[in-house]
Tab-separated table of C-alpha atoms in Angstrom:
chain	number	residue	atom	x	y	z
A	735	MET	CA	0.010	0.055	-0.006
A	736	LYS	CA	2.548	2.014	0.564
A	737	GLN	CA	4.800	1.510	-2.506
A	738	THR	CA	1.911	2.088	-5.191
A	739	ILE	CA	0.809	6.353	-2.337
A	740	TYR	CA	4.896	7.158	-3.349
A	741	LEU	CA	4.567	5.977	-7.422
A	742	LEU	CA	1.517	7.544	-7.521
A	743	LEU	CA	3.413	10.789	-5.247
A	744	SER	CA	5.886	10.277	-7.861
A	745	VAL	CA	4.078	10.339	-10.912
A	746	ILE	CA	2.373	13.165	-9.580
A	747	LEU	CA	5.320	15.309	-8.303
A	748	PHE	CA	7.080	14.585	-12.319
A	749	SER	CA	4.260	15.686	-14.222
A	750	CYS	CA	3.608	18.780	-12.035
A	751	GLY	CA	7.782	19.417	-13.066
A	752	ASN	CA	6.568	18.862	-17.068
A	753	LYS	CA	4.112	21.325	-16.599
A	754	LYS	CA	6.666	23.479	-14.899
A	755	GLN	CA	9.020	23.242	-16.828
A	756	GLU	CA	6.363	23.747	-20.094
A	757	THR	CA	4.792	27.151	-18.356
A	758	ILE	CA	8.264	28.334	-17.863
A	759	SER	CA	10.356	28.023	-21.080
A	760	THR	CA	6.634	29.665	-22.690
A	761	LEU	CA	6.123	32.384	-20.480
A	762	GLN	CA	11.017	33.078	-21.523
A	763	GLU	CA	9.855	32.777	-25.449
A	764	THR	CA	6.230	34.622	-25.462
A	765	PRO	CA	8.842	37.858	-24.714
A	766	LYS	CA	11.268	37.393	-27.626
A	767	LEU	CA	8.484	37.666	-29.820
A	768	SER	CA	8.047	41.227	-29.170
A	769	ILE	CA	11.227	42.370	-28.865
A	770	PRO	CA	12.089	44.820	-32.049
A	771	ALA	CA	14.940	42.790	-34.038
A	772	GLN	CA	16.951	45.214	-36.603
A	773	HIS	CA	16.723	43.036	-39.912
A	774	ILE	CA	18.944	43.417	-43.487
A	775	SER	CA	17.408	46.278	-45.171
A	776	VAL	CA	16.069	46.788	-49.014
A	777	GLU	CA	18.170	46.381	-52.036
A	778	ASP	CA	15.820	50.111	-53.794
A	779	VAL	CA	15.533	50.215	-57.457
A	780	LYS	CA	18.056	53.128	-58.445
A	781	PRO	CA	16.560	56.569	-58.495
A	782	ILE	CA	17.719	57.325	-61.894
A	783	TYR	CA	14.545	54.277	-63.100
A	784	GLU	CA	12.490	54.794	-60.794
A	785	LYS	CA	10.697	56.581	-63.832
A	786	GLU	CA	10.306	53.337	-66.309
A	787	ILE	CA	8.209	52.014	-63.533
A	788	GLU	CA	5.480	55.038	-61.478
A	789	ASP	CA	3.402	53.582	-63.638
A	790	TRP	CA	3.793	49.774	-61.405
A	791	GLN	CA	1.295	49.896	-59.114
A	792	GLU	CA	1.472	46.593	-57.557
A	793	LEU	CA	5.851	47.173	-57.456
A	794	LYS	CA	5.419	49.698	-55.551
A	795	MET	CA	2.381	48.520	-53.176
A	796	VAL	CA	4.943	46.024	-52.183
A	797	ASN	CA	8.246	48.037	-51.793
A	798	SER	CA	6.338	50.936	-49.140
A	799	PHE	CA	4.607	47.515	-47.217
A	800	ILE	CA	7.958	45.544	-47.089
A	801	LYS	CA	9.812	48.410	-45.817
A	802	LYS	CA	7.962	47.467	-43.051
A	803	PHE	CA	9.655	45.043	-41.734
A	804	GLY	CA	12.956	46.650	-41.784
A	805	LYS	CA	12.989	46.506	-37.877
A	806	VAL	CA	9.907	44.714	-36.842
A	807	SER	CA	8.815	42.131	-33.556
A	808	PRO	CA	8.001	39.198	-34.908
A	809	ASN	CA	4.463	39.649	-33.756
A	810	GLU	CA	4.083	42.478	-35.892
A	811	ALA	CA	5.939	40.381	-39.013
A	812	LEU	CA	3.111	37.515	-38.986
A	813	SER	CA	0.369	40.101	-38.684
A	814	ASN	CA	1.735	41.991	-41.715
A	815	ALA	CA	2.466	38.445	-43.207
A	816	LEU	CA	-0.941	37.737	-44.457
A	817	GLU	CA	-1.455	41.166	-46.211
A	818	LEU	CA	2.019	40.979	-48.123
A	819	ARG	CA	1.105	37.738	-49.166
A	820	ASP	CA	-2.228	38.740	-50.745
A	821	LEU	CA	0.240	42.185	-52.107
A	822	VAL	CA	2.349	39.788	-53.280
A	823	ILE	CA	0.222	37.923	-55.494
A	824	SER	CA	-1.365	40.481	-56.800
A	825	LEU	CA	2.082	41.875	-57.773
A	826	LYS	CA	2.826	38.270	-59.157
A	827	ASP	CA	-0.111	38.635	-61.283
A	828	SER	CA	0.296	42.679	-62.549
A	829	VAL	CA	0.686	43.083	-66.202
A	830	LYS	CA	4.531	44.253	-66.442
A	831	PRO	CA	6.441	46.973	-68.667
A	832	GLU	CA	6.579	45.037	-71.559
A	833	ILE	CA	10.944	45.001	-70.079
A	834	PHE	CA	10.427	42.700	-67.468
A	835	ASP	CA	8.367	39.915	-69.349
A	836	ASN	CA	11.008	37.943	-69.149
A	837	PRO	CA	11.692	34.037	-67.919
A	838	PRO	CA	15.411	35.209	-66.131
A	839	PHE	CA	13.272	37.947	-64.131
A	840	GLN	CA	9.633	35.952	-63.901
A	841	THR	CA	11.541	34.127	-61.551
A	842	ARG	CA	12.741	36.687	-58.873
A	843	ILE	CA	9.221	36.918	-58.734
A	844	ASN	CA	8.052	33.464	-58.055
A	845	VAL	CA	11.083	33.572	-55.662
A	846	LEU	CA	9.557	36.116	-53.770
A	847	HIS	CA	6.365	34.448	-53.518
A	848	ASN	CA	7.742	31.001	-52.132
A	849	GLU	CA	9.463	33.526	-49.301
A	850	VAL	CA	6.250	35.183	-48.968
A	851	LEU	CA	3.844	32.099	-48.635
A	852	ARG	CA	5.916	30.489	-46.071
A	853	LEU	CA	5.970	33.339	-44.156
A	854	ALA	CA	2.291	33.326	-44.106
A	855	ASP	CA	2.499	29.728	-43.048
A	856	LEU	CA	4.293	30.972	-39.679
A	857	THR	CA	1.192	32.568	-38.583
A	858	PHE	CA	-0.128	28.856	-38.738
A	859	ILE	CA	2.360	27.560	-35.739
A	860	PRO	CA	1.627	27.528	-32.507
A	861	ALA	CA	4.603	27.198	-31.404
A	862	ILE	CA	6.395	29.029	-33.795
A	863	THR	CA	10.551	30.402	-32.094
A	864	SER	CA	11.585	34.288	-32.035
A	865	GLU	CA	14.684	32.931	-33.764
A	866	GLU	CA	12.197	31.330	-37.029
A	867	VAL	CA	10.617	34.413	-37.382
A	868	ASN	CA	13.053	36.248	-37.774
A	869	TYR	CA	15.102	34.117	-40.430
A	870	GLN	CA	11.951	34.144	-42.200
A	871	VAL	CA	11.633	37.833	-42.383
A	872	ASP	CA	15.014	38.844	-44.293
A	873	LYS	CA	14.764	35.383	-46.377
A	874	THR	CA	11.173	37.422	-47.950
A	875	ILE	CA	13.596	40.062	-47.956
A	876	ALA	CA	16.531	39.297	-49.465
A	877	ALA	CA	13.740	37.726	-52.083
A	878	PHE	CA	12.921	40.985	-52.513
A	879	SER	CA	16.438	42.883	-52.277
A	880	THR	CA	16.674	40.314	-55.753
A	881	VAL	CA	13.476	41.506	-57.782
A	882	ASN	CA	14.853	45.425	-57.698
A	883	SER	CA	18.809	44.730	-58.400
A	884	LYS	CA	17.481	42.840	-61.396
A	885	ILE	CA	15.283	45.925	-62.106
A	886	ASN	CA	18.260	47.697	-61.837
A	887	SER	CA	20.684	45.194	-63.960
A	888	ILE	CA	17.489	45.743	-67.372
A	889	LEU	CA	16.976	49.410	-67.174
A	890	ALA	CA	21.236	50.221	-66.922
A	891	LYS	CA	22.129	47.130	-69.720
A	892	LYS	CA	19.241	48.810	-71.664
A	893	ARG	CA	20.172	52.812	-70.608
A	894	PHE	CA	23.778	50.587	-72.006
A	895	GLU	CA	21.870	50.055	-75.845
A	896	GLU	CA	20.537	53.544	-75.954
A	897	GLU	CA	23.795	55.230	-75.825
A	898	ILE	CA	25.661	53.681	-78.201
A	899	ASP	CA	22.509	53.945	-80.295
A	900	LEU	CA	23.304	57.094	-80.852
A	901	LYS	CA	26.596	56.862	-80.537
A	902	PHE	CA	26.570	54.426	-84.064
A	903	ASP	CA	23.319	56.783	-85.858
A	904	PHE	CA	25.822	59.907	-84.849
A	905	ILE	CA	29.023	57.664	-87.044
A	906	GLY	CA	26.493	55.882	-89.096
A	907	ILE	CA	26.111	51.630	-88.643
A	908	ASP	CA	23.913	50.108	-88.052
A	909	SER	CA	23.507	48.800	-84.393
A	910	THR	CA	20.690	46.517	-85.299
A	911	GLN	CA	23.141	44.081	-87.665
A	912	MET	CA	25.793	43.850	-84.092
A	913	ASP	CA	26.127	41.542	-80.890
A	914	SER	CA	26.036	43.265	-77.637
A	915	ILE	CA	29.304	41.890	-77.676
A	916	SER	CA	30.024	43.905	-80.672
A	917	LYS	CA	28.596	47.064	-79.405
A	918	LYS	CA	30.401	46.929	-76.684
A	919	SER	CA	34.121	46.801	-78.190
A	920	ILE	CA	33.323	49.083	-80.904
A	921	LEU	CA	32.649	51.297	-77.841
A	922	LEU	CA	35.029	51.001	-75.456
A	923	LYS	CA	37.713	51.603	-78.706
A	924	ARG	CA	36.384	54.519	-79.961
A	925	GLN	CA	36.349	55.879	-76.456
A	926	GLU	CA	40.436	54.791	-76.124
A	927	GLU	CA	41.186	56.808	-79.651
A	928	ASP	CA	39.091	59.580	-77.860
A	929	SER	CA	41.868	59.165	-74.918
A	930	ILE	CA	44.832	59.517	-76.832
A	931	LYS	CA	43.044	62.427	-78.985
A	932	LYS	CA	43.118	64.430	-76.165
A	933	GLU	CA	46.156	63.362	-74.359
A	934	GLU	CA	48.426	63.897	-77.830
A	935	LEU	CA	46.269	67.299	-77.822
A	936	ILE	CA	47.759	68.522	-74.014
A	937	ASN	CA	50.674	67.435	-74.952
A	938	PRO	CA	52.229	66.645	-77.811
A	939	SER	CA	55.355	64.328	-79.389
A	940	PRO	CA	58.391	66.345	-80.198
A	941	GLY	CA	57.709	65.693	-83.988
A	942	LYS	CA	54.656	67.269	-83.864
A	943	GLN	CA	55.827	70.262	-82.269
A	944	GLY	CA	58.042	70.367	-84.259
A	945	PHE	CA	55.396	70.770	-87.567
A	946	LEU	CA	54.013	73.311	-85.361
A	947	LYS	CA	56.860	75.520	-84.774
A	948	LYS	CA	57.045	75.656	-88.705
A	949	GLU	CA	53.274	76.342	-89.057
A	950	LEU	CA	54.205	79.413	-87.215
């Protein structure tokens, strides 16, 4: 009889100890979910290219909303996750400017979509930790940064090709018959020749100096 009582007491004490430990663990984790964390910065579209995307409202809305995640607590991040998901879905389904309607750019949109879905899924996990939320917030911001980075690179290439076309129009070359590598090579060659000419005008060679004296 005594052994049975001791056994029951042991089970009760062990059970209470586990519940107390779980309660302490929960209390320790809850404040962490309320502590703001500094996250990675969003790479923006460069100011010189903003005019090219000024009518793309879906992109502007995601860009504005995701800035809220720059310094945010896990709880705040989770409370905004579903709205961010919906904005990214709108961006994915939006009519893009023609220059961005290509597979490489769409791949970056798809990656962003996947990351924001993972962040939204965390809102349905009761035992989620602050570390898991903060990690996914950083991944989501990084994914959006790659979208802006691709926008910058596409528009930089466009501007470069437009500048080359202007130079070739000036000297009478049909730039449509040349690939991008040839364009770049010719432009660099012309820049090098222009640089040499400027240097000769500033510091003429001894032979040219003598010729100039004779002319005078």
